[in-house]
PDB file of C-alpha atoms in Angstrom:
ATOM      1  CA  MET C   1     -30.429   4.750   6.455  1.00 45.00           C
ATOM      2  CA  TYR C   2     -29.929   8.405   5.617  1.00 46.00           C
ATOM      3  CA  ALA C   3     -26.904   8.893   3.381  1.00 45.00           C
ATOM      4  CA  VAL C   4     -25.631  12.132   4.942  1.00 50.00           C
ATOM      5  CA  ALA C   5     -23.540  13.336   7.866  1.00 61.00           C
ATOM      6  CA  PHE C   6     -25.010  12.612  11.300  1.00 64.00           C
ATOM      7  CA  SER C   7     -25.576  16.296  12.081  1.00 67.00           C
ATOM      8  CA  TRP C   8     -27.465  16.782   8.815  1.00 66.00           C
ATOM      9  CA  PHE C   9     -29.596  13.742   9.506  1.00 72.00           C
ATOM     10  CA  ILE C  10     -30.670  15.223  12.858  1.00 72.00           C
ATOM     11  CA  HIS C  11     -31.366  18.583  11.226  1.00 70.00           C
ATOM     12  CA  ARG C  12     -33.578  17.058   8.549  1.00 73.00           C
ATOM     13  CA  CYS C  13     -35.511  15.038  11.122  1.00 76.00           C
ATOM     14  CA  GLY C  14     -36.150  18.233  13.062  1.00 74.00           C
ATOM     15  CA  ARG C  15     -37.836  19.794  10.043  1.00 77.00           C
ATOM     16  CA  THR C  16     -40.737  17.343  10.427  1.00 78.00           C
ATOM     17  CA  ALA C  17     -41.943  19.322  13.471  1.00 77.00           C
ATOM     18  CA  ARG C  18     -41.956  22.999  12.517  1.00 77.00           C
ATOM     19  CA  TYR C  19     -44.057  25.835  13.903  1.00 75.00           C
ATOM     20  CA  LYS C  20     -44.888  24.125  17.211  1.00 76.00           C
ATOM     21  CA  HIS C  21     -46.209  21.065  15.422  1.00 80.00           C
ATOM     22  CA  THR C  22     -45.179  17.513  16.152  1.00 80.00           C
ATOM     23  CA  GLY C  23     -43.632  15.254  13.581  1.00 80.00           C
ATOM     24  CA  ASN C  24     -42.163  11.819  13.094  1.00 82.00           C
ATOM     25  CA  ALA C  25     -39.030  10.668  11.313  1.00 82.00           C
ATOM     26  CA  VAL C  26     -38.734   6.969  10.549  1.00 83.00           C
ATOM     27  CA  ILE C  27     -35.418   5.270   9.887  1.00 81.00           C
ATOM     28  CA  PHE C  28     -35.207   1.777   8.423  1.00 81.00           C
ATOM     29  CA  LEU C  29     -32.146  -0.238   9.320  1.00 81.00           C
ATOM     30  CA  ALA C  30     -30.783  -3.656   8.536  1.00 80.00           C
ATOM     31  CA  PRO C  31     -29.530  -5.721  11.508  1.00 81.00           C
ATOM     32  CA  SER C  32     -25.946  -4.932  10.495  1.00 81.00           C
ATOM     33  CA  GLU C  33     -26.695  -1.192  10.763  1.00 82.00           C
ATOM     34  CA  LEU C  34     -27.893  -1.015  14.373  1.00 83.00           C
ATOM     35  CA  GLY C  35     -24.619   0.632  15.357  1.00 82.00           C
ATOM     36  CA  TYR C  36     -25.913   3.729  13.569  1.00 80.00           C
ATOM     37  CA  VAL C  37     -28.657   4.151  16.195  1.00 82.00           C
ATOM     38  CA  THR C  38     -26.276   3.534  19.078  1.00 83.00           C
ATOM     39  CA  TYR C  39     -23.943   6.228  17.800  1.00 81.00           C
ATOM     40  CA  LEU C  40     -26.752   8.774  17.403  1.00 80.00           C
ATOM     41  CA  ARG C  41     -27.958   8.096  20.936  1.00 83.00           C
ATOM     42  CA  ARG C  42     -24.541   8.562  22.488  1.00 82.00           C
ATOM     43  CA  ASN C  43     -23.106  11.378  20.391  1.00 80.00           C
ATOM     44  CA  GLN C  44     -26.142  13.327  19.201  1.00 76.00           C
ATOM     45  CA  SER C  45     -28.347  12.867  22.295  1.00 78.00           C
ATOM     46  CA  VAL C  46     -31.198  11.493  20.209  1.00 78.00           C
ATOM     47  CA  GLU C  47     -33.756   9.083  21.582  1.00 80.00           C
ATOM     48  CA  PHE C  48     -35.374   6.447  19.409  1.00 84.00           C
ATOM     49  CA  LYS C  49     -38.517   4.425  19.780  1.00 85.00           C
ATOM     50  CA  GLU C  50     -38.324   1.009  18.208  1.00 85.00           C
ATOM     51  CA  MET C  51     -41.247   0.084  15.982  1.00 83.00           C
ATOM     52  CA  LYS C  52     -41.868  -3.606  15.540  1.00 79.00           C
ATOM     53  CA  ILE C  53     -43.649  -4.396  12.310  1.00 78.00           C
ATOM     54  CA  ARG C  54     -44.918  -7.849  11.600  1.00 79.00           C
ATOM     55  CA  CYS C  55     -44.074  -8.701   8.044  1.00 80.00           C
ATOM     56  CA  SER C  56     -43.668 -12.223   6.731  1.00 85.00           C
ATOM     57  CA  GLU C  57     -41.097 -13.092   4.107  1.00 83.00           C
ATOM     58  CA  ASP C  58     -43.918 -13.820   1.679  1.00 89.00           C
ATOM     59  CA  ALA C  59     -45.391 -10.345   2.230  1.00 89.00           C
ATOM     60  CA  CYS C  60     -41.969  -8.776   1.674  1.00 86.00           C
ATOM     61  CA  MET C  61     -41.545 -10.652  -1.600  1.00 87.00           C
ATOM     62  CA  LYS C  62     -44.963  -9.489  -2.782  1.00 90.00           C
ATOM     63  CA  MET C  63     -44.066  -5.897  -1.943  1.00 90.00           C
ATOM     64  CA  MET C  64     -40.791  -6.145  -3.861  1.00 89.00           C
ATOM     65  CA  ASP C  65     -42.675  -7.573  -6.838  1.00 90.00           C
ATOM     66  CA  LYS C  66     -45.042  -4.597  -6.732  1.00 93.00           C
ATOM     67  CA  LEU C  67     -42.122  -2.173  -6.691  1.00 93.00           C
ATOM     68  CA  ARG C  68     -40.463  -3.846  -9.667  1.00 91.00           C
ATOM     69  CA  PHE C  69     -43.760  -4.007 -11.545  1.00 93.00           C
ATOM     70  CA  LYS C  70     -44.211  -0.281 -10.935  1.00 95.00           C
ATOM     71  CA  ALA C  71     -40.679   0.407 -12.199  1.00 95.00           C
ATOM     72  CA  VAL C  72     -41.316  -1.531 -15.427  1.00 94.00           C
ATOM     73  CA  GLY C  73     -44.103   0.867 -16.386  1.00 94.00           C
ATOM     74  CA  ASP C  74     -42.806   4.165 -15.013  1.00 96.00           C
ATOM     75  CA  ARG C  75     -39.344   5.463 -15.915  1.00 96.00           C
ATOM     76  CA  ASP C  76     -39.472   8.228 -13.321  1.00 97.00           C
ATOM     77  CA  PHE C  77     -40.110   5.660 -10.584  1.00 96.00           C
ATOM     78  CA  LEU C  78     -37.313   3.466 -11.952  1.00 95.00           C
ATOM     79  CA  GLU C  79     -34.781   6.309 -12.007  1.00 96.00           C
ATOM     80  CA  LYS C  80     -35.657   7.482  -8.506  1.00 95.00           C
ATOM     81  CA  GLY C  81     -35.233   3.967  -7.158  1.00 95.00           C
ATOM     82  CA  SER C  82     -31.902   3.549  -8.943  1.00 94.00           C
ATOM     83  CA  ARG C  83     -30.587   6.887  -7.668  1.00 94.00           C
ATOM     84  CA  ALA C  84     -31.692   6.051  -4.136  1.00 93.00           C
ATOM     85  CA  PHE C  85     -29.925   2.687  -4.365  1.00 94.00           C
ATOM     86  CA  VAL C  86     -26.688   4.307  -5.565  1.00 93.00           C
ATOM     87  CA  SER C  87     -26.881   6.917  -2.789  1.00 88.00           C
ATOM     88  CA  TYR C  88     -27.483   4.195  -0.221  1.00 87.00           C
ATOM     89  CA  ILE C  89     -24.432   2.200  -1.318  1.00 88.00           C
ATOM     90  CA  GLU C  90     -22.218   5.289  -1.521  1.00 85.00           C
ATOM     91  CA  SER C  91     -23.221   6.283   2.010  1.00 80.00           C
ATOM     92  CA  TYR C  92     -21.209   3.345   3.294  1.00 79.00           C
ATOM     93  CA  LEU C  93     -17.981   4.748   1.903  1.00 76.00           C
ATOM     94  CA  LYS C  94     -18.421   8.482   1.435  1.00 67.00           C
ATOM     95  CA  ARG C  95     -20.268   9.587   4.563  1.00 59.00           C
ATOM     96  CA  ASP C  96     -19.998   9.180   8.327  1.00 64.00           C
ATOM     97  CA  CYS C  97     -21.564   5.736   8.055  1.00 67.00           C
ATOM     98  CA  GLN C  98     -18.275   4.195   6.972  1.00 68.00           C
ATOM     99  CA  ILE C  99     -16.986   4.327  10.553  1.00 71.00           C
ATOM    100  CA  LEU C 100     -19.935   2.265  11.788  1.00 75.00           C
ATOM    101  CA  CYS C 101     -21.151   0.067   8.950  1.00 79.00           C
ATOM    102  CA  ASN C 102     -19.250  -2.303   6.693  1.00 82.00           C
ATOM    103  CA  LEU C 103     -20.431  -2.680   3.111  1.00 84.00           C
ATOM    104  CA  LYS C 104     -19.351  -6.327   3.157  1.00 85.00           C
ATOM    105  CA  ASP C 105     -22.042  -7.039   5.759  1.00 85.00           C
ATOM    106  CA  LEU C 106     -24.821  -5.598   3.596  1.00 86.00           C
ATOM    107  CA  ASP C 107     -27.046  -7.854   1.488  1.00 89.00           C
ATOM    108  CA  ILE C 108     -26.827  -5.705  -1.627  1.00 91.00           C
ATOM    109  CA  VAL C 109     -29.149  -7.907  -3.686  1.00 92.00           C
ATOM    110  CA  LYS C 110     -32.011  -7.529  -1.208  1.00 90.00           C
ATOM    111  CA  VAL C 111     -31.389  -3.801  -0.948  1.00 90.00           C
ATOM    112  CA  ALA C 112     -31.584  -3.490  -4.741  1.00 93.00           C
ATOM    113  CA  HIS C 113     -34.853  -5.432  -4.801  1.00 92.00           C
ATOM    114  CA  CYS C 114     -36.303  -3.163  -2.108  1.00 90.00           C
ATOM    115  CA  PHE C 115     -35.531  -0.091  -4.212  1.00 92.00           C
ATOM    116  CA  GLY C 116     -37.211  -1.612  -7.257  1.00 92.00           C
ATOM    117  CA  VAL C 117     -33.928  -1.777  -9.180  1.00 94.00           C
ATOM    118  CA  LEU C 118     -34.280  -3.707 -12.452  1.00 94.00           C
ATOM    119  CA  ARG C 119     -30.623  -3.608 -13.540  1.00 93.00           C
ATOM    120  CA  LEU C 120     -27.714  -3.206 -11.153  1.00 92.00           C
ATOM    121  CA  PRO C 121     -25.800  -0.021 -11.976  1.00 90.00           C
ATOM    122  CA  ARG C 122     -22.087  -0.132 -12.646  1.00 89.00           C
ATOM    123  CA  MET C 123     -20.361   0.938  -9.455  1.00 90.00           C
ATOM    124  CA  ALA C 124     -16.801   0.425  -8.293  1.00 88.00           C
ATOM    125  CA  GLU C 125     -18.223  -0.308  -4.850  1.00 85.00           C
ATOM    126  CA  LEU C 126     -19.922  -3.433  -6.232  1.00 88.00           C
ATOM    127  CA  ASP C 127     -16.864  -4.981  -7.878  1.00 88.00           C
ATOM    128  CA  GLY C 128     -16.190  -8.541  -6.804  1.00 87.00           C
ATOM    129  CA  ARG C 129     -19.618  -9.132  -5.254  1.00 88.00           C
ATOM    130  CA  ASP C 130     -21.791 -12.158  -6.017  1.00 88.00           C
ATOM    131  CA  PHE C 131     -25.075 -11.132  -7.665  1.00 91.00           C
ATOM    132  CA  ARG C 132     -26.306 -14.501  -8.896  1.00 90.00           C
ATOM    133  CA  THR C 133     -29.454 -14.193  -6.768  1.00 91.00           C
ATOM    134  CA  PHE C 134     -30.364 -10.812  -8.251  1.00 92.00           C
ATOM    135  CA  LEU C 135     -33.646 -10.999 -10.173  1.00 87.00           C
ATOM    136  CA  ARG C 136     -32.699  -9.320 -13.416  1.00 84.00           C
ATOM    137  CA  CYS C 137     -35.662  -7.981 -15.348  1.00 87.00           C
ATOM    138  CA  PRO C 138     -36.023  -9.309 -18.930  1.00 89.00           C
ATOM    139  CA  VAL C 139     -37.396  -5.939 -20.046  1.00 90.00           C
ATOM    140  CA  ASN C 140     -34.991  -3.587 -21.812  1.00 91.00           C
ATOM    141  CA  THR C 141     -34.869  -0.655 -19.396  1.00 92.00           C
ATOM    142  CA  ALA C 142     -34.091   1.738 -22.265  1.00 91.00           C
ATOM    143  CA  ASP C 143     -37.618   1.108 -23.576  1.00 93.00           C
ATOM    144  CA  ILE C 144     -39.368   2.013 -20.317  1.00 95.00           C
ATOM    145  CA  PRO C 145     -41.174   5.342 -20.889  1.00 96.00           C
ATOM    146  CA  TYR C 146     -41.981   8.298 -18.681  1.00 96.00           C
ATOM    147  CA  LEU C 147     -45.666   8.538 -17.853  1.00 96.00           C
ATOM    148  CA  ASP C 148     -45.431  12.275 -18.450  1.00 96.00           C
ATOM    149  CA  LYS C 149     -45.963  12.605 -22.219  1.00 95.00           C
ATOM    150  CA  ASP C 150     -43.954  15.823 -22.572  1.00 96.00           C
ATOM    151  CA  ARG C 151     -41.030  14.376 -20.683  1.00 95.00           C
ATOM    152  CA  GLU C 152     -41.135  11.170 -22.722  1.00 96.00           C
ATOM    153  CA  ALA C 153     -41.271  13.152 -25.975  1.00 96.00           C
ATOM    154  CA  GLN C 154     -38.180  15.072 -24.882  1.00 96.00           C
ATOM    155  CA  ARG C 155     -36.402  11.801 -24.058  1.00 95.00           C
ATOM    156  CA  GLN C 156     -37.244  10.316 -27.450  1.00 95.00           C
ATOM    157  CA  LYS C 157     -35.954  13.460 -29.134  1.00 95.00           C
ATOM    158  CA  MET C 158     -32.690  13.164 -27.233  1.00 94.00           C
ATOM    159  CA  LEU C 159     -32.384   9.459 -28.103  1.00 93.00           C
ATOM    160  CA  LYS C 160     -32.918  10.239 -31.778  1.00 93.00           C
ATOM    161  CA  LYS C 161     -30.133  12.833 -31.719  1.00 94.00           C
ATOM    162  CA  ARG C 162     -27.865  10.344 -30.012  1.00 91.00           C
ATOM    163  CA  ARG C 163     -28.609   7.652 -32.618  1.00 91.00           C
ATOM    164  CA  ILE C 164     -27.895  10.071 -35.469  1.00 93.00           C
ATOM    165  CA  ALA C 165     -24.612  11.125 -33.853  1.00 92.00           C
ATOM    166  CA  ASN C 166     -23.577   7.492 -33.356  1.00 89.00           C
ATOM    167  CA  GLU C 167     -24.429   6.575 -36.948  1.00 91.00           C
ATOM    168  CA  LYS C 168     -22.429   9.543 -38.217  1.00 89.00           C
ATOM    169  CA  TYR C 169     -19.475   8.549 -36.070  1.00 88.00           C
ATOM    170  CA  PHE C 170     -19.449   4.926 -37.267  1.00 87.00           C
ATOM    171  CA  ARG C 171     -19.863   5.997 -40.905  1.00 86.00           C
ATOM    172  CA  SER C 172     -16.760   8.152 -40.561  1.00 86.00           C
ATOM    173  CA  LEU C 173     -14.864   5.222 -39.051  1.00 83.00           C
ATOM    174  CA  ARG C 174     -15.833   2.966 -41.956  1.00 82.00           C
ATOM    175  CA  ALA C 175     -14.897   5.648 -44.481  1.00 82.00           C
ATOM    176  CA  ASN C 176     -11.486   6.124 -42.886  1.00 80.00           C
ATOM    177  CA  ALA C 177     -10.923   2.366 -42.842  1.00 76.00           C
ATOM    178  CA  LYS C 178     -11.653   2.126 -46.584  1.00 73.00           C
ATOM    179  CA  ALA C 179      -9.367   5.053 -47.355  1.00 70.00           C
ATOM    180  CA  GLU C 180      -6.382   3.446 -45.644  1.00 63.00           C
ATOM    181  CA  PRO C 181      -4.151   1.394 -47.990  1.00 62.00           C
ATOM    182  CA  LYS C 182      -4.508  -2.298 -47.398  1.00 58.00           C
ATOM    183  CA  VAL C 183      -1.265  -4.180 -46.922  1.00 56.00           C
ATOM    184  CA  ARG C 184      -1.655  -7.873 -47.569  1.00 54.00           C
ATOM    185  CA  LYS C 185       0.403 -10.040 -45.261  1.00 58.00           C
ATOM    186  CA  ARG C 186       2.158 -12.975 -46.802  1.00 57.00           C
ATOM    187  CA  ASN C 187       1.114 -16.303 -45.393  1.00 63.00           C
ATOM    188  CA  ASP C 188       2.945 -19.640 -45.342  1.00 65.00           C
ATOM    189  CA  ALA C 189       1.527 -20.664 -48.723  1.00 67.00           C
ATOM    190  CA  ASP C 190       2.936 -17.515 -50.331  1.00 71.00           C
ATOM    191  CA  LEU C 191       6.392 -18.190 -48.904  1.00 70.00           C
ATOM    192  CA  ILE C 192       6.367 -21.816 -50.097  1.00 71.00           C
ATOM    193  CA  ASN C 193       5.409 -20.737 -53.619  1.00 74.00           C
ATOM    194  CA  GLU C 194       8.161 -18.128 -53.665  1.00 78.00           C
ATOM    195  CA  ASP C 195      10.755 -20.651 -52.469  1.00 72.00           C
ATOM    196  CA  TYR C 196       9.604 -23.146 -55.119  1.00 71.00           C
ATOM    197  CA  GLY C 197       9.917 -20.464 -57.777  1.00 79.00           C
ATOM    198  CA  LEU C 198      13.469 -19.700 -56.672  1.00 74.00           C
ATOM    199  CA  LEU C 199      14.409 -23.388 -56.898  1.00 75.00           C
ATOM    200  CA  LYS C 200      13.055 -23.615 -60.447  1.00 78.00           C
ATOM    201  CA  LYS C 201      15.054 -20.553 -61.466  1.00 80.00           C
ATOM    202  CA  LEU C 202      18.168 -22.020 -59.868  1.00 72.00           C
ATOM    203  CA  LYS C 203      17.761 -25.339 -61.739  1.00 76.00           C
ATOM    204  CA  LYS C 204      17.239 -23.521 -65.028  1.00 77.00           C
ATOM    205  CA  LYS C 205      20.303 -21.431 -64.179  1.00 77.00           C
ATOM    206  CA  LYS C 206      18.304 -18.222 -64.424  1.00 79.00           C
ATOM    207  CA  ILE C 207      19.837 -17.137 -61.112  1.00 77.00           C
ATOM    208  CA  SER C 208      23.146 -17.954 -59.487  1.00 77.00           C
ATOM    209  CA  ALA C 209      23.578 -19.881 -56.252  1.00 72.00           C
ATOM    210  CA  GLU C 210      24.538 -16.638 -54.512  1.00 74.00           C
ATOM    211  CA  GLU C 211      21.350 -14.905 -55.733  1.00 75.00           C
ATOM    212  CA  PHE C 212      19.262 -17.890 -54.663  1.00 68.00           C
ATOM    213  CA  GLU C 213      20.812 -17.868 -51.200  1.00 73.00           C
ATOM    214  CA  GLU C 214      20.287 -14.124 -50.821  1.00 74.00           C
ATOM    215  CA  LYS C 215      16.597 -14.179 -51.867  1.00 73.00           C
ATOM    216  CA  PHE C 216      15.861 -17.367 -49.928  1.00 65.00           C
ATOM    217  CA  CYS C 217      17.232 -15.875 -46.711  1.00 69.00           C
ATOM    218  CA  LYS C 218      15.320 -12.646 -47.362  1.00 68.00           C
ATOM    219  CA  ASN C 219      12.027 -14.564 -47.550  1.00 62.00           C
ATOM    220  CA  LYS C 220      12.668 -16.088 -44.140  1.00 60.00           C
ATOM    221  CA  LYS C 221      12.905 -12.709 -42.412  1.00 57.00           C
TER     222      LYS C 221
END
């Protein structure tokens, strides 16, 4: 589904047939999104030709595995898939699609797999959803490189700067923590020892009963 306004979608499809040439625009829809086609037919005067593609569930799973395998070795592919996934989800709430399609009806896990997503991005739109069936990749996505050597070198340079900045920040936090005066809190054992000391002083008549009462009550505060 194209994550833009209906009029823009029609305009972009028209650009496939420029300069008296013919062109084709293909739109993939989930069963819950068929209302999108109905709306375009009625309100944008667009005709569609349904294409039936035979694809078994096993073939679909193999294709998703290929996409994820590609993403593991190519950061550019991974990022494009992740951005496309985010755009797809946002289209349900931020574009014209929200009047036709309900995000609750969408199988988000399958959509993520189809985009080759290895880690689900943090999105407010996904809060409260069940993602136990999502196949999370064991690979640390931060370690996936760009195939373009120059681009990867630039990324590593940026990561190094970020690590240095983080280390500097945490060093300053530790230094400030050491500089602050430490105030030791008295625990129960300290209070018991102090009370016992007061009793000994009272028995030896080193303090009066009034002084004992005053200091004893002060310790209880």
